[in-house]
Tab-separated table of C-alpha atoms and ligand atoms in Angstrom:
chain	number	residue	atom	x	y	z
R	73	UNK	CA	4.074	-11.360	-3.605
R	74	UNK	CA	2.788	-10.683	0.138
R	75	UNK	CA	2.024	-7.283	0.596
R	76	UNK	CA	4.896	-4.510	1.395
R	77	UNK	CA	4.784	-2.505	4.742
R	78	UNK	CA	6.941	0.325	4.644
R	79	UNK	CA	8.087	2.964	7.303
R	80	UNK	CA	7.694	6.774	6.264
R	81	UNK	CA	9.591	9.177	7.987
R	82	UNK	CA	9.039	13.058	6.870
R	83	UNK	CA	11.377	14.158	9.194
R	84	UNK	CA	11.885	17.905	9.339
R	85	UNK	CA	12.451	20.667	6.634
R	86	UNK	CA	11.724	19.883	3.375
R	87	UNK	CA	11.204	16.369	4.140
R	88	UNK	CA	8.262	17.225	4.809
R	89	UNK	CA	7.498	18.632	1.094
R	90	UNK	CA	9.593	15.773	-0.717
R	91	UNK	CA	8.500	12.589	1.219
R	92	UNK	CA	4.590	13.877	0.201
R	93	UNK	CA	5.508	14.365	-3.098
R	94	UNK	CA	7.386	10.651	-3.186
R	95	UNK	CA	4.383	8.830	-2.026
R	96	UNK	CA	1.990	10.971	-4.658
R	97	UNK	CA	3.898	8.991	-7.235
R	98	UNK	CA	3.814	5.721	-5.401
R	99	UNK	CA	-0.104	6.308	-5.218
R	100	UNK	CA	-0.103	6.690	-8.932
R	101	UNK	CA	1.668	3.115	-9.279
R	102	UNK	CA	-1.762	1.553	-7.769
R	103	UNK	CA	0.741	-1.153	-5.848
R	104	UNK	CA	-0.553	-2.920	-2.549
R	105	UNK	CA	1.773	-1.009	-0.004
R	106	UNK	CA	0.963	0.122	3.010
R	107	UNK	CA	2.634	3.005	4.590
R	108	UNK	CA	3.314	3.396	8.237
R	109	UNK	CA	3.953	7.270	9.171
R	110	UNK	CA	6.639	7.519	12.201
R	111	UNK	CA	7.505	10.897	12.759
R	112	UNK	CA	11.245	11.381	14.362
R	113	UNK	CA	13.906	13.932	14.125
R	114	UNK	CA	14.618	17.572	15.389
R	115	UNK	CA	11.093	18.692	15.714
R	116	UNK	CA	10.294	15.584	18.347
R	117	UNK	CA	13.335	16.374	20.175
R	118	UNK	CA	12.473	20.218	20.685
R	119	UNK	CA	8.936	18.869	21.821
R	120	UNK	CA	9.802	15.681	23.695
R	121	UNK	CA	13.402	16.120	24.593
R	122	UNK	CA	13.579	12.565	22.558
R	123	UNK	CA	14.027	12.283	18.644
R	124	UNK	CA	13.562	8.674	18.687
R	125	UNK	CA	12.111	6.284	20.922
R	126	UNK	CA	11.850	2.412	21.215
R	127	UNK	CA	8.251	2.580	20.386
R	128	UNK	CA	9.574	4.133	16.944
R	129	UNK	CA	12.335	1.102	16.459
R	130	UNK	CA	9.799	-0.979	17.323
R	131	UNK	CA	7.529	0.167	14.151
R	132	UNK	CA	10.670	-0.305	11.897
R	133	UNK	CA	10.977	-3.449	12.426
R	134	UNK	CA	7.686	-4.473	11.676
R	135	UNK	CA	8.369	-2.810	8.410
R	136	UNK	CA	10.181	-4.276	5.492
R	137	UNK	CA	12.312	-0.973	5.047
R	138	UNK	CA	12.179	2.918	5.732
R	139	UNK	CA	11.307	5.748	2.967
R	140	UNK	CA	13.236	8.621	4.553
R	141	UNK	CA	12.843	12.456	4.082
R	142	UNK	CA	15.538	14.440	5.913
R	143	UNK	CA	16.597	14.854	9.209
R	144	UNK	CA	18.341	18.479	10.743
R	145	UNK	CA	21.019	17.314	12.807
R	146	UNK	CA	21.711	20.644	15.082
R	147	UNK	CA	25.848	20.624	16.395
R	148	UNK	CA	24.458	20.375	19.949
R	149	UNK	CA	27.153	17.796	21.257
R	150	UNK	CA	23.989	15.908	23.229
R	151	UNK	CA	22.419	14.967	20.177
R	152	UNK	CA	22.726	11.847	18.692
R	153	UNK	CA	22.191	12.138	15.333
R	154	UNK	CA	18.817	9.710	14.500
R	155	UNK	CA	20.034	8.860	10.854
R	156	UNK	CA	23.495	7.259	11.978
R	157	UNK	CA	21.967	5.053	14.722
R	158	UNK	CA	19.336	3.637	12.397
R	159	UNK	CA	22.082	2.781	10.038
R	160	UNK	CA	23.876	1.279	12.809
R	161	UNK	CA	20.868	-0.629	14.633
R	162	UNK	CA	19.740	-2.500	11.576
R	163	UNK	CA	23.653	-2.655	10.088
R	164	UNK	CA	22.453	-0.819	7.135
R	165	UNK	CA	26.524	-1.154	5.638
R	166	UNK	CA	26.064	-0.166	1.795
R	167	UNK	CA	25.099	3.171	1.113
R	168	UNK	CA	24.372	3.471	-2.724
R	169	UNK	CA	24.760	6.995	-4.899
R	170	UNK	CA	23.615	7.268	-8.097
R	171	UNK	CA	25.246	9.633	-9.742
R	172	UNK	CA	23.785	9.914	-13.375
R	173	UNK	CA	23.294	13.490	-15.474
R	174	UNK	CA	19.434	14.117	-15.652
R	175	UNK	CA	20.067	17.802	-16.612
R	176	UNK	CA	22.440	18.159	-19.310
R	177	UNK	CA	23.884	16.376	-22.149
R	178	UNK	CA	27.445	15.801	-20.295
R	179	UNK	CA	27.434	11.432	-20.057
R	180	UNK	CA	28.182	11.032	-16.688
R	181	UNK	CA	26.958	7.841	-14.953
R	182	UNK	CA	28.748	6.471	-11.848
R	183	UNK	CA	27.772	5.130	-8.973
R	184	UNK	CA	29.389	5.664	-5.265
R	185	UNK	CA	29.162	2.876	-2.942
R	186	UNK	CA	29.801	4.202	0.551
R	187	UNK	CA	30.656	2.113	3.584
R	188	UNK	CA	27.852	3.118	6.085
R	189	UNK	CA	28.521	1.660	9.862
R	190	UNK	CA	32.412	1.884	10.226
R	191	UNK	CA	35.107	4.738	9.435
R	192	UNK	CA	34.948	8.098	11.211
R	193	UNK	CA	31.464	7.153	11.822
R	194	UNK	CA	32.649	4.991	14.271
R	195	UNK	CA	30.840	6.790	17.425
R	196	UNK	CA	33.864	5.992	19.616
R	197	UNK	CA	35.344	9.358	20.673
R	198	UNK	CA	37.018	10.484	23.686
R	199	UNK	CA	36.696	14.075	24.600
R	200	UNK	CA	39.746	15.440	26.361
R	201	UNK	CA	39.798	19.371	28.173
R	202	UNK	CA	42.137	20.378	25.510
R	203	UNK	CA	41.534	17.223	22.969
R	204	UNK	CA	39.224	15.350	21.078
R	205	UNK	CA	40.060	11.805	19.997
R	206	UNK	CA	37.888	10.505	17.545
R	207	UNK	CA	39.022	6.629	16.183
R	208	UNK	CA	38.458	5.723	12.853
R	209	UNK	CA	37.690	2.046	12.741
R	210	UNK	CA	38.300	-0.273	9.269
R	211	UNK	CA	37.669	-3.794	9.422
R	212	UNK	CA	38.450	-6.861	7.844
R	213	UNK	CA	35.082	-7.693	7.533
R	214	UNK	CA	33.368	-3.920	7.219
R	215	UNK	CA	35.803	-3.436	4.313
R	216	UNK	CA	35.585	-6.956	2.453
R	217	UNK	CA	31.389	-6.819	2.492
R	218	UNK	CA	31.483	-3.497	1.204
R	219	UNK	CA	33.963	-4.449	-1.365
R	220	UNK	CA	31.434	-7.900	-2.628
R	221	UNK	CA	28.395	-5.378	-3.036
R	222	UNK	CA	30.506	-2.635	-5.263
R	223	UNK	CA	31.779	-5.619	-6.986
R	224	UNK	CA	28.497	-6.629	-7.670
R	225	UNK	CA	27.808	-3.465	-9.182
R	226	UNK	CA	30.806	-3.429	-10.902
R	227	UNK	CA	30.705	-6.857	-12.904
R	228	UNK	CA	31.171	-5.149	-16.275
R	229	UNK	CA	32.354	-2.002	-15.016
R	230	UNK	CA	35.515	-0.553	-13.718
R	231	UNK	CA	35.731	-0.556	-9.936
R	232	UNK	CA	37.668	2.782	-8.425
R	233	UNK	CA	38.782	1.799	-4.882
R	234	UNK	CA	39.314	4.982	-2.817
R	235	UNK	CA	41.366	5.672	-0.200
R	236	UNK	CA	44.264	7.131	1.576
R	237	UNK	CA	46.090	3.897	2.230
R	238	UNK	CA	49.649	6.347	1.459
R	239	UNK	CA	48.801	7.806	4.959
R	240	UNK	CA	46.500	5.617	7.102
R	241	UNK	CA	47.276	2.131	7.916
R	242	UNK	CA	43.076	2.041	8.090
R	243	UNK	CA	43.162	2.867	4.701
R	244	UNK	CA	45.578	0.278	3.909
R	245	UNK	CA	43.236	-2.457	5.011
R	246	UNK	CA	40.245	-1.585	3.084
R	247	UNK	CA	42.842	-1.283	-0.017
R	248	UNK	CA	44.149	-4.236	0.148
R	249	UNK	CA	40.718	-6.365	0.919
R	250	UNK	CA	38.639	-4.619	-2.175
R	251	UNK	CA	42.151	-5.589	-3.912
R	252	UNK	CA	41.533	-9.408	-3.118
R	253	UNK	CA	37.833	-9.290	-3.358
R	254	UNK	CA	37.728	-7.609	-6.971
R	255	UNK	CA	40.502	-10.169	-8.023
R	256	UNK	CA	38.223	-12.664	-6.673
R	257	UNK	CA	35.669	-11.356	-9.002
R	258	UNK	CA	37.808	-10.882	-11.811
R	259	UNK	CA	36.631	-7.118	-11.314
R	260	UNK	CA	38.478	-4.505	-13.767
R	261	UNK	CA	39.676	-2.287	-10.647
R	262	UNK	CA	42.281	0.240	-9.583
R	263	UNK	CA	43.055	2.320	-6.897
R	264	UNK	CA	43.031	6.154	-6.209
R	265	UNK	CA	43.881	8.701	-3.346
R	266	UNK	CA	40.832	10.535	-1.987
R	267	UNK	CA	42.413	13.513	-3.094
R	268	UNK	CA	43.401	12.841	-6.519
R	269	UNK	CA	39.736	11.572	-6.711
R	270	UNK	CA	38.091	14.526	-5.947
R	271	UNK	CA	40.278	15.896	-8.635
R	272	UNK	CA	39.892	14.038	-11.488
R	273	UNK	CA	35.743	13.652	-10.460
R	274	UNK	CA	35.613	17.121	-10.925
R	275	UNK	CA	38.104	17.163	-13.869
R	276	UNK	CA	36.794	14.261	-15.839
R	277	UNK	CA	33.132	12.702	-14.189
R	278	UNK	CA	32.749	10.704	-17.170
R	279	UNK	CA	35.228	8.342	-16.862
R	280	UNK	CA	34.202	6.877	-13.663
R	281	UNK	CA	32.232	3.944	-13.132
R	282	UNK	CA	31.715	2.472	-9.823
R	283	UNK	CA	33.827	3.879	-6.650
R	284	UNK	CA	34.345	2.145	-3.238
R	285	UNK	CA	35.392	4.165	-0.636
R	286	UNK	CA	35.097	4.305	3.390
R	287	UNK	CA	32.551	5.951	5.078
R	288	UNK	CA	33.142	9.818	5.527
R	289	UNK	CA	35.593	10.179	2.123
R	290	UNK	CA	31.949	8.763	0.697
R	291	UNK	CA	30.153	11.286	2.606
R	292	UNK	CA	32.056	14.244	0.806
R	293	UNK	CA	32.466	12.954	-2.139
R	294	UNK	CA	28.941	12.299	-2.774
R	295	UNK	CA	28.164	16.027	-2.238
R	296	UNK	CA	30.642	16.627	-4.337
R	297	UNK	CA	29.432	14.934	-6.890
R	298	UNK	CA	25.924	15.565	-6.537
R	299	UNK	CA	27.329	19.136	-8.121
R	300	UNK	CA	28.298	18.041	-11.076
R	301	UNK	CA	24.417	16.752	-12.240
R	302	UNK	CA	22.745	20.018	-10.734
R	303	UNK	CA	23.275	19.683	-7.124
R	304	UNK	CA	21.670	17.445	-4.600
R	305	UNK	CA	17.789	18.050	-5.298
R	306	UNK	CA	18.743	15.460	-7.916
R	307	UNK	CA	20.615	12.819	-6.105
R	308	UNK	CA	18.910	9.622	-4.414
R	309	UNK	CA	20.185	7.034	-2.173
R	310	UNK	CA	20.109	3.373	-0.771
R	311	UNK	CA	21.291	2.158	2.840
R	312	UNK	CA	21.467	-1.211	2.290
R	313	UNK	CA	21.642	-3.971	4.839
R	314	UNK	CA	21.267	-8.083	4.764
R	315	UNK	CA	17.690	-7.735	5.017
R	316	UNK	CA	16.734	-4.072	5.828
R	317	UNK	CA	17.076	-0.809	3.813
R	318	UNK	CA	16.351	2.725	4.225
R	319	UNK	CA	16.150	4.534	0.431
R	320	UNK	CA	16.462	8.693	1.121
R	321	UNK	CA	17.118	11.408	-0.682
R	322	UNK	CA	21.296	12.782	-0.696
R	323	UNK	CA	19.820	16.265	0.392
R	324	UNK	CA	19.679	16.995	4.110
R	325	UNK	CA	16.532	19.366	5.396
R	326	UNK	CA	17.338	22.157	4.251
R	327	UNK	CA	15.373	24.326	7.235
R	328	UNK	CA	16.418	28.116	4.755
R	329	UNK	CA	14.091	26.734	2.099
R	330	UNK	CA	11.435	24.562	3.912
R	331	UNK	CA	7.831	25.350	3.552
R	332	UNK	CA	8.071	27.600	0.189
R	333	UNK	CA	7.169	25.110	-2.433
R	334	UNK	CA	11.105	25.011	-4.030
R	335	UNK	CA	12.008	22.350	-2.911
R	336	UNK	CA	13.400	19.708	-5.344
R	337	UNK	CA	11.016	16.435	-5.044
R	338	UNK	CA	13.328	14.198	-7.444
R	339	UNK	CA	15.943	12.900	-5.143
R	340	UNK	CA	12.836	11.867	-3.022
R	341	UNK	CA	11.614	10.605	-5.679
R	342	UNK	CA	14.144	8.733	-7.460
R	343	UNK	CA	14.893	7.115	-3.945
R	344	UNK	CA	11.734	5.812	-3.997
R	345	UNK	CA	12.386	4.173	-7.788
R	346	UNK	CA	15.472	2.617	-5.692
R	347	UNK	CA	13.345	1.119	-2.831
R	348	UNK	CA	10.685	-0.573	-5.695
R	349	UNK	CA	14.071	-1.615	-7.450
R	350	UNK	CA	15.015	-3.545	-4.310
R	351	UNK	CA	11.646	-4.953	-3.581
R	352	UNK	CA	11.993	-6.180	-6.724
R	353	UNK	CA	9.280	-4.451	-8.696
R	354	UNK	CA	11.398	-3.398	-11.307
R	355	UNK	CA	8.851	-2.635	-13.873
R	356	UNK	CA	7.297	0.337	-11.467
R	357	UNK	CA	10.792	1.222	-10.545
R	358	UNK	CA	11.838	1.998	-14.482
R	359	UNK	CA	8.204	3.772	-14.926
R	360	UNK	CA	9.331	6.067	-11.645
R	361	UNK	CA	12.789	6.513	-13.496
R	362	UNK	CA	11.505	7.200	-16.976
R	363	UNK	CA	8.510	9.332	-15.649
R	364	UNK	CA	11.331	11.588	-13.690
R	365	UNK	CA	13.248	11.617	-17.048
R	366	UNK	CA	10.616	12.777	-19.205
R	367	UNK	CA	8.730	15.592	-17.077
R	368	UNK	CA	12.615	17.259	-16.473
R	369	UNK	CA	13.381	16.443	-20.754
R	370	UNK	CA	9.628	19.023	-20.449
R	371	UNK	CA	11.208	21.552	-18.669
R	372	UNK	CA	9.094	20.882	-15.923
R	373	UNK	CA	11.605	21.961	-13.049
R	374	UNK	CA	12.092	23.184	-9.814
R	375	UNK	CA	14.265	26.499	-9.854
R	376	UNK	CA	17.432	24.717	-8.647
R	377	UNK	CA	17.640	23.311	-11.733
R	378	UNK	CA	16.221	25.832	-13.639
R	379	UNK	CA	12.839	25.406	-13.678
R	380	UNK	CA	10.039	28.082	-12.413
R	381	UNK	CA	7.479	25.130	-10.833
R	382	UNK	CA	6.954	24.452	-7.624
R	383	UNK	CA	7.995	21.122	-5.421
R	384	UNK	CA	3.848	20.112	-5.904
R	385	UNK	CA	3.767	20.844	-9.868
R	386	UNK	CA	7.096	18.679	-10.200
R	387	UNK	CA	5.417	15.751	-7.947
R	388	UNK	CA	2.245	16.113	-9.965
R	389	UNK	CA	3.685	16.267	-13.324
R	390	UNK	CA	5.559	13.030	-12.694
R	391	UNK	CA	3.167	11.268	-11.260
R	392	UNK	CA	0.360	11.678	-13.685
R	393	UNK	CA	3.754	10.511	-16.422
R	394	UNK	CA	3.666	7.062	-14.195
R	395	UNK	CA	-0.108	6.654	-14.178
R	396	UNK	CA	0.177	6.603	-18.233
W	58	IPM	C1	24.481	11.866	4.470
W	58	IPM	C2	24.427	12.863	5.581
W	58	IPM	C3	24.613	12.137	6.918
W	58	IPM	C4	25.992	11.552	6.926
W	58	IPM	C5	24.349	12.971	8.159
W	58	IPM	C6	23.009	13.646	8.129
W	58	IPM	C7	24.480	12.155	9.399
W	58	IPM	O1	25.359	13.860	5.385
W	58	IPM	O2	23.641	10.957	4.434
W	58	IPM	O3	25.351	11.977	3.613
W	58	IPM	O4	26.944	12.220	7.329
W	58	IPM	O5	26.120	10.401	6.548
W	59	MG	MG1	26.344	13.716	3.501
């Protein structure tokens, strides 16, 4: 196997306490990577005026993929926010959650699979003096490879398709392509309103299996759900494209806890276990995975999951579990 390059981007807040702690464990794992630092976000843009520049694209794509901390995105209507052009520039259309208990006995193990470049997150918006018109784009082809990569995921699963095809013609689309594409399959599937959704996710977790749903109903649903397994210190992602990816924790920077040591390192550092699993270095993803596992089964915890250690005990403790 040639030798992995990949980006790591800190970002601000408590990415930069979680992205450290992610690449302790990758240390521990004695693999042949090497690590490019490219610092972007808020922090740049209060000292440059830029958050991102060429140069910085230009490093990604000399880089297999992108370990990702956390970005603040301030509601300053000039800023662009960094993590949603990245997705866009390298098409990065999947966006895997995890959702699986790690804290409690409660057996709930689903996975959301989150269209990532089209939807609300369309970027085409036309502000008005007294309006704001922001289009919501579904198409054909957005909703149909979404639908083959949750289907893929979903081979001997249920498939939920989400949506609110009762309201939005949009909606309709993407219903009726997953539709065709799990019957194509021969994908167990049916369908659900956003709302009722949210409902019975919060109602009944465990009987859910794989969702598919359009880009900002995946957005809050994810949050949502990240709740129900003791919040989003816990909860990893993918952004998957053809042939990029960009593997980052749920959580966002969280600027009222950054630089006190509480930060939660396991989203970090179960999206790094997702980025090995894509590489396809599946044996030091599971050790990641089972190391995580058995330092939280030892109480050894951050406080938002009721713990008393700090973010650099948790990242020690678990990596020392993966050197074994
Ligand atoms: C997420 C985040 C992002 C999103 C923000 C930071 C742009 O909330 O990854 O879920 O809205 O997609
Ligand atoms: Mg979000």
């Amino acid at each position: 196997m040639r030798q992995m390059k990949i980006a790591v981007v800190e970002g601000d807040g408590i990415g930069k306490e979680v992205i450290p702690s992610a690449l302790e464990v990758l240390d521990a794992l004695t693999l042949d990577i090497e690590k490019v630092p490219v610092e972007i976000g808020y922090g740049k843009w209060k000292r440059t005026g830029r958050a991102m520049t060429e140069d910085d694209f230009d490093i990604f794509r000399s880089c297999d993929c992108i370990l990702f901390g956390a970005i603040t995105t301030p509601p300053d209507p000039e800023y662009r926010s960094v993590l949603v052009r990245i997705r866009k520039e390298f098409d990065l259309y999947a966006n895997i959650r995890p959702i699986k208990g790690i804290t409690n006995s409660r057996d709930i193990d689903f996975t959301i699979v989150r269209e990532n470049t089209e939807g609300m997150y369309s970027g085409i918006e036309e502000v008005l003096p007294d309006a704001v018109h922001s289009t919501r784009v579904i198409t054909r082809s957005g909703s149909e490879r979404i639908a083959e990569y949750a289907c893929s995921l979903a081979t001997e699963k249920r498939l939920t398709i989400v949506h609110k095809a009762n309201i939005l013609k949009s909606c309709w689309l993407f219903r009726e392509v997953c539709i065709d594409v799990a019957d194509r399959h021969k994908v167990r599937w049916e369908e659900m309103l956003v709302d009722a959704a949210a409902h019975r996710l919060v109602l009944n977790p465990e009987r859910f299996e794989v969702l598919v749903t359009t880009n900002l109903f995946g957005d809050i649903l994810s949050d949502m759900s990240a709740a129900l397994i003791g919040g989003l210190g816990v909860c990893a992602s993918a952004n998957i494209g053809a042939d990029y990816a960009l593997f980052e924790p749920v959580h966002g920077s969280a600027p009222d806890i950054a630089g006190r040591g509480l930060a939660n390192p396991i989203a970090a550092i179960l999206s790094l276990a997702m980025m090995l699993k894509w590489y396809g270095r599946i044996k030091e993803s599971d050790a990641v995975t089972g190391a995580v596992s058995d330092v939280v089964s030892r109480g050894i915890t951050t406080p938002d999951i009721g713990g008393r250690c700090s973010t650099t005990e948790v990242a020690g403790a678990i990596s020392r579990a993966v050197g074994k």
